[in-house]
Tab-separated table of C-alpha atoms in Angstrom:
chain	number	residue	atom	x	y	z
A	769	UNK	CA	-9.310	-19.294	29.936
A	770	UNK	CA	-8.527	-18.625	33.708
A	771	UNK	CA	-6.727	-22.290	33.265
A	772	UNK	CA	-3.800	-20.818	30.612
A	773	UNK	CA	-1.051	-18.661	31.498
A	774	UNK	CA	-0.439	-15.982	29.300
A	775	UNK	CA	2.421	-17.766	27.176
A	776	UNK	CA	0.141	-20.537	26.757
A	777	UNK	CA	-2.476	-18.892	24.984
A	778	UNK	CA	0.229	-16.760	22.887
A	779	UNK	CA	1.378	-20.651	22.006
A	780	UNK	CA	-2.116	-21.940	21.198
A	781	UNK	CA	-3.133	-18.498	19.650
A	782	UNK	CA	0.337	-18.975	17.071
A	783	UNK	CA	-0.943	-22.267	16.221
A	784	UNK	CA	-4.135	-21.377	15.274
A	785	UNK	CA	-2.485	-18.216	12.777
A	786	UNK	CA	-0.354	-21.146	11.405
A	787	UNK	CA	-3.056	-23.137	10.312
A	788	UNK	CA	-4.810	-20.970	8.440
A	789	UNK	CA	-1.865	-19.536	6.490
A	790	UNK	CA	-2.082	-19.785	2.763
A	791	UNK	CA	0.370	-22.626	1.667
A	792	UNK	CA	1.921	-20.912	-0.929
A	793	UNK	CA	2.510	-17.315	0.156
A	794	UNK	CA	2.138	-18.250	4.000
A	795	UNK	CA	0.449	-14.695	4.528
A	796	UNK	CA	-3.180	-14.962	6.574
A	797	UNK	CA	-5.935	-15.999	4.557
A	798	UNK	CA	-8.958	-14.141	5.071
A	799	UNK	CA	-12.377	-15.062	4.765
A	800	UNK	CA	-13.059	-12.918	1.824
A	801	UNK	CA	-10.206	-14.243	-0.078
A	802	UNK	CA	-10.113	-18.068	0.691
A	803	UNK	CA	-10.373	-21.067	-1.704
A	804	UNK	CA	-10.536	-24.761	-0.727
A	805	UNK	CA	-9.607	-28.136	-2.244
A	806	UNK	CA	-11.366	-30.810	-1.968
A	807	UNK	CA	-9.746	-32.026	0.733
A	808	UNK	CA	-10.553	-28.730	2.260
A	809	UNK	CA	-6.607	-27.344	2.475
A	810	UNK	CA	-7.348	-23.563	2.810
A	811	UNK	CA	-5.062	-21.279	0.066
A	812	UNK	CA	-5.732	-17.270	-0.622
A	813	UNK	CA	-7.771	-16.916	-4.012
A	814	UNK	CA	-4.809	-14.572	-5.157
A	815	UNK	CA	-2.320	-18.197	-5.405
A	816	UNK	CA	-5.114	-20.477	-6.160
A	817	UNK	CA	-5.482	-18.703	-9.727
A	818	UNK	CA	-2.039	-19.262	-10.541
A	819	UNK	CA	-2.363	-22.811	-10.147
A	820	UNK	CA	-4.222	-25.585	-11.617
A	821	UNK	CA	-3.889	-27.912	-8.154
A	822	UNK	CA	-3.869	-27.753	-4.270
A	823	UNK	CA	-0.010	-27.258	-3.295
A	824	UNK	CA	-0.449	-29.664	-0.115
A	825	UNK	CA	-2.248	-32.708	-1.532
A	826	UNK	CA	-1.645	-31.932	-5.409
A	827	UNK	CA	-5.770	-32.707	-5.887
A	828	UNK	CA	-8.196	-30.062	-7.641
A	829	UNK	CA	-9.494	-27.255	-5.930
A	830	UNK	CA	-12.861	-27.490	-5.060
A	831	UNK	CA	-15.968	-25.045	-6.805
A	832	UNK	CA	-17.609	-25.124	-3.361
A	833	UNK	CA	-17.367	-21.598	-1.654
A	834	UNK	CA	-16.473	-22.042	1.858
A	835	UNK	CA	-19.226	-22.249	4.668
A	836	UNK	CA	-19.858	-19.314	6.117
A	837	UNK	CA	-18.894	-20.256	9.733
A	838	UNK	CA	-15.399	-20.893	8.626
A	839	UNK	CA	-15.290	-17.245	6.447
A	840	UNK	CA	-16.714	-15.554	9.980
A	841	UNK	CA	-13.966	-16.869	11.778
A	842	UNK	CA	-11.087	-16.062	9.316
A	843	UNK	CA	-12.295	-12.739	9.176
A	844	UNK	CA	-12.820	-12.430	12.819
A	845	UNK	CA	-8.749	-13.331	12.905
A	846	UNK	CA	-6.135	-10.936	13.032
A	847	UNK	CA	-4.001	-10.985	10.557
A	848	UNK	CA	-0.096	-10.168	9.511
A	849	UNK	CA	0.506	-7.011	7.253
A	850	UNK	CA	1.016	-8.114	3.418
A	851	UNK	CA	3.529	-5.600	2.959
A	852	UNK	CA	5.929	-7.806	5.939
A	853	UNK	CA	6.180	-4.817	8.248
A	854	UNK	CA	5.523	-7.067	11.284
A	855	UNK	CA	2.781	-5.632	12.390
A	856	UNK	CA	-0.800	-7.515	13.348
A	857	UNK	CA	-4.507	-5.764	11.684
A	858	UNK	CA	-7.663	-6.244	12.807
A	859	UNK	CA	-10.447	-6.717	10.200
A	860	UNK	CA	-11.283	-3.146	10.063
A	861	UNK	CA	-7.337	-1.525	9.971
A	862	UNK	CA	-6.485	0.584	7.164
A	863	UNK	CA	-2.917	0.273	8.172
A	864	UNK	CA	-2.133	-1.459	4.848
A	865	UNK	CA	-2.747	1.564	2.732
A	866	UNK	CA	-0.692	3.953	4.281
A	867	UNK	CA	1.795	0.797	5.673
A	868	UNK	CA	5.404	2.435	5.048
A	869	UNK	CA	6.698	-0.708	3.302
A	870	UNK	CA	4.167	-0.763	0.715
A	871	UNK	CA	5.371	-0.891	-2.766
A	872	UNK	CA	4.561	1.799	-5.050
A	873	UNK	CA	5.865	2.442	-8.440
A	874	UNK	CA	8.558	5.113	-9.420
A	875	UNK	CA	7.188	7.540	-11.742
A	876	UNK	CA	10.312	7.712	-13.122
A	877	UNK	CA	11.748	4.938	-13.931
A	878	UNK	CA	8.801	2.156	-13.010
A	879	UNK	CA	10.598	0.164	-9.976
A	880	UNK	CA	8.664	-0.945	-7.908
A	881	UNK	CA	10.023	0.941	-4.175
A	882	UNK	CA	8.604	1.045	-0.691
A	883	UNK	CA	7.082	3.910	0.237
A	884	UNK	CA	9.398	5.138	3.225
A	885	UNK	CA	12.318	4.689	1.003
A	886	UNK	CA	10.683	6.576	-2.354
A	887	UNK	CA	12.080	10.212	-1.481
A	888	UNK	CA	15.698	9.153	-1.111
A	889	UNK	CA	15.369	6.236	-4.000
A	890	UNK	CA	14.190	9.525	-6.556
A	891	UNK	CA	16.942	12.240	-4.951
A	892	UNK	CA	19.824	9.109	-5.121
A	893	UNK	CA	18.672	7.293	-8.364
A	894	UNK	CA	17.191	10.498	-10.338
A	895	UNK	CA	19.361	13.521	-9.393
A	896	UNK	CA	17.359	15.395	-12.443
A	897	UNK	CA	14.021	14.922	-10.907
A	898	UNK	CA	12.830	18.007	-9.204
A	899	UNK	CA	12.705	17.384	-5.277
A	900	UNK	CA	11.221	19.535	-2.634
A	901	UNK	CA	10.623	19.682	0.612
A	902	UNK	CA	7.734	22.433	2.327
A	903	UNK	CA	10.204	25.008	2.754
A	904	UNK	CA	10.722	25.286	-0.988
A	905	UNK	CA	7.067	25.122	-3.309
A	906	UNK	CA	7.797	27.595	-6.289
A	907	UNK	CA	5.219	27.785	-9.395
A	908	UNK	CA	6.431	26.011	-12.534
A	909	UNK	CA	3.396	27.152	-14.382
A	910	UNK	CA	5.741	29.036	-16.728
A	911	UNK	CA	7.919	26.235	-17.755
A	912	UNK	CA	4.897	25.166	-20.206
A	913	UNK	CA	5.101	25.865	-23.974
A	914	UNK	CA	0.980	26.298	-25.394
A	915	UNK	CA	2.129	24.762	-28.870
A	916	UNK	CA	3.611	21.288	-27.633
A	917	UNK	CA	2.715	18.492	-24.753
A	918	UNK	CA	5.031	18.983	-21.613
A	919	UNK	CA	5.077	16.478	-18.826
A	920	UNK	CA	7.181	17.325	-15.483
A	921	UNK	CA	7.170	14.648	-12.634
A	922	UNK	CA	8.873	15.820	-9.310
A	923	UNK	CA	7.976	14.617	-5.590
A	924	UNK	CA	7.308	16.273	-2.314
A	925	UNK	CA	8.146	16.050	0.999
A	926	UNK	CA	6.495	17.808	3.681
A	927	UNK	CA	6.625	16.799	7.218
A	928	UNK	CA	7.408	12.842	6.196
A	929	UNK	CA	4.152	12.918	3.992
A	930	UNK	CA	5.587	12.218	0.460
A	931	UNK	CA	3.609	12.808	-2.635
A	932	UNK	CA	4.100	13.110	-6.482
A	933	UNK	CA	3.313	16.024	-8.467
A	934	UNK	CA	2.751	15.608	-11.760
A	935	UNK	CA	1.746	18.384	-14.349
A	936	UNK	CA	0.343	17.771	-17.840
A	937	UNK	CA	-0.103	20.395	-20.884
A	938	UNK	CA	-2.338	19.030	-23.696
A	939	UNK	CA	-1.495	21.826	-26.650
A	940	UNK	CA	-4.623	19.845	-28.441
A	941	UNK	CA	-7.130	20.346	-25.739
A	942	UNK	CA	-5.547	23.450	-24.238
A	943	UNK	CA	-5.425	22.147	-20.647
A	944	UNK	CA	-2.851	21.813	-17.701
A	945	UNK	CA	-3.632	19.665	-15.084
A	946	UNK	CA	-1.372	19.177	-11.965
A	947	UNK	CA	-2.334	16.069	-10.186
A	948	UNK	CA	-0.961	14.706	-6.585
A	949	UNK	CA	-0.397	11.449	-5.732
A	950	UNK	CA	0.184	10.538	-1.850
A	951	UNK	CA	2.971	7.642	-1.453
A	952	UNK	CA	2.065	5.889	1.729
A	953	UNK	CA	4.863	6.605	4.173
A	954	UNK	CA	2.275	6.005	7.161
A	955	UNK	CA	-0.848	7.500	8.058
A	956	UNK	CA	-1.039	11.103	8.980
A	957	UNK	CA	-1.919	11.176	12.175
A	958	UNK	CA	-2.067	14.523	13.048
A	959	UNK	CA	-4.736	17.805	11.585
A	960	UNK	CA	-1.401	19.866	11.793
A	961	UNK	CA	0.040	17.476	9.887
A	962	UNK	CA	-2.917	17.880	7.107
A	963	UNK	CA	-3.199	21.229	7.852
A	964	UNK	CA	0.564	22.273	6.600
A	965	UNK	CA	0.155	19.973	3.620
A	966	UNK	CA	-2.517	21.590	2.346
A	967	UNK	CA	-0.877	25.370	2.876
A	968	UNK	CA	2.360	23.610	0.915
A	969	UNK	CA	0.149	22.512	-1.658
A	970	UNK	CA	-2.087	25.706	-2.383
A	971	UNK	CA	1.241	28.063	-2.110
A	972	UNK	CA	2.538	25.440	-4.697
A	973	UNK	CA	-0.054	25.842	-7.103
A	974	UNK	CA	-0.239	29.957	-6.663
């Protein structure tokens, strides 16, 4: 390695995260996710079952499972963010599930919105839909009517952690339930953080 300069192992290192790209999405295949064909052209398992042949060479895929050398190494292999923020995970980073361009759906009208942008898509697109931020948690227990279902979306925003809040009266059953749902917007990184969600969150439901 002593032999490489620095921008020749970045080079090298590239080529190798090119090869083992999936040839239809062109995002890193990992080991737990790879399928062959039989001339051993590597493709995520998420593609393959959308088609019936190998993009490259147009033969079958192969009902082989990979050896498990090759699976080691692909999951020894960075790897690119699926969401296409840029950055590069090790095998072990939960960075995808709190990555800030993640999709998640609107609970109000079903689009499909990246995380980061959810708070402004609801207050822009859905000027009716209750939003708060942790300076203002009232109780809306009283809005509910015993003799009919009620169902009352709004979202939250306290210190850049965003979350849904979503209460449900079931006349039938005679039960409320308010339910949060965190919309990833990154990953808190700090117990204040945590801390001063969970104050917003019991003064909310007070």
């Amino acid at each position: 390695m002593d032999d490489f300069t620095h921008e020749e192992l970045c080079q090298r290192f590239q080529t190798l995260m090119d090869i083992i790209k999936c040839a239809v999405c062109m995002e890193t295949v990992t080991g737990s996710n790879v399928v062959l064909c039989v001339n051993e052209h590597m493709i995520c398992g998420c593609c393959a079952q959308k088609l019936a042949k190998c993009p490259t060479c147009a033969q079958p895929f192969s009902t082989l499972k990979p050896q498990r050398p090759l699976t080691q190494i692909l999951e020894a292999l960075p790897h690119s963010c699926r969401h296409n923020c840029g950055k590069v995970l090790t095998r072990d980073d939960d960075h995808e599930t709190y990555c800030v361009l993640r999709q998640t759906q609107c609970k109000v009208c079903d689009e499909m919105v990246p995380g980061r942008d959810m708070y402004t898509h609801v207050t822009t697109k859905h000027p009716s839909t209750t939003a708060f931020t942790e300076k203002y948690f009232p109780s809306r227990y009283t809005n509910f009517k015993q003799n009919k279902p009620v169902k009352c979306i709004s979202i939250h925003n306290v210190s850049g952690h965003i979350f849904w809040e979503v209460i449900l009266n079931d006349p039938v059953k005679q039960v409320l339930t308010k339910s949060y749902q965190y919309i990833p917007n990154g990953k808190p990184n700090c117990a204040t953080s945590l801390t001063q969600l969970e104050q917003c969150l019991c003064q909310s439901s007070n």
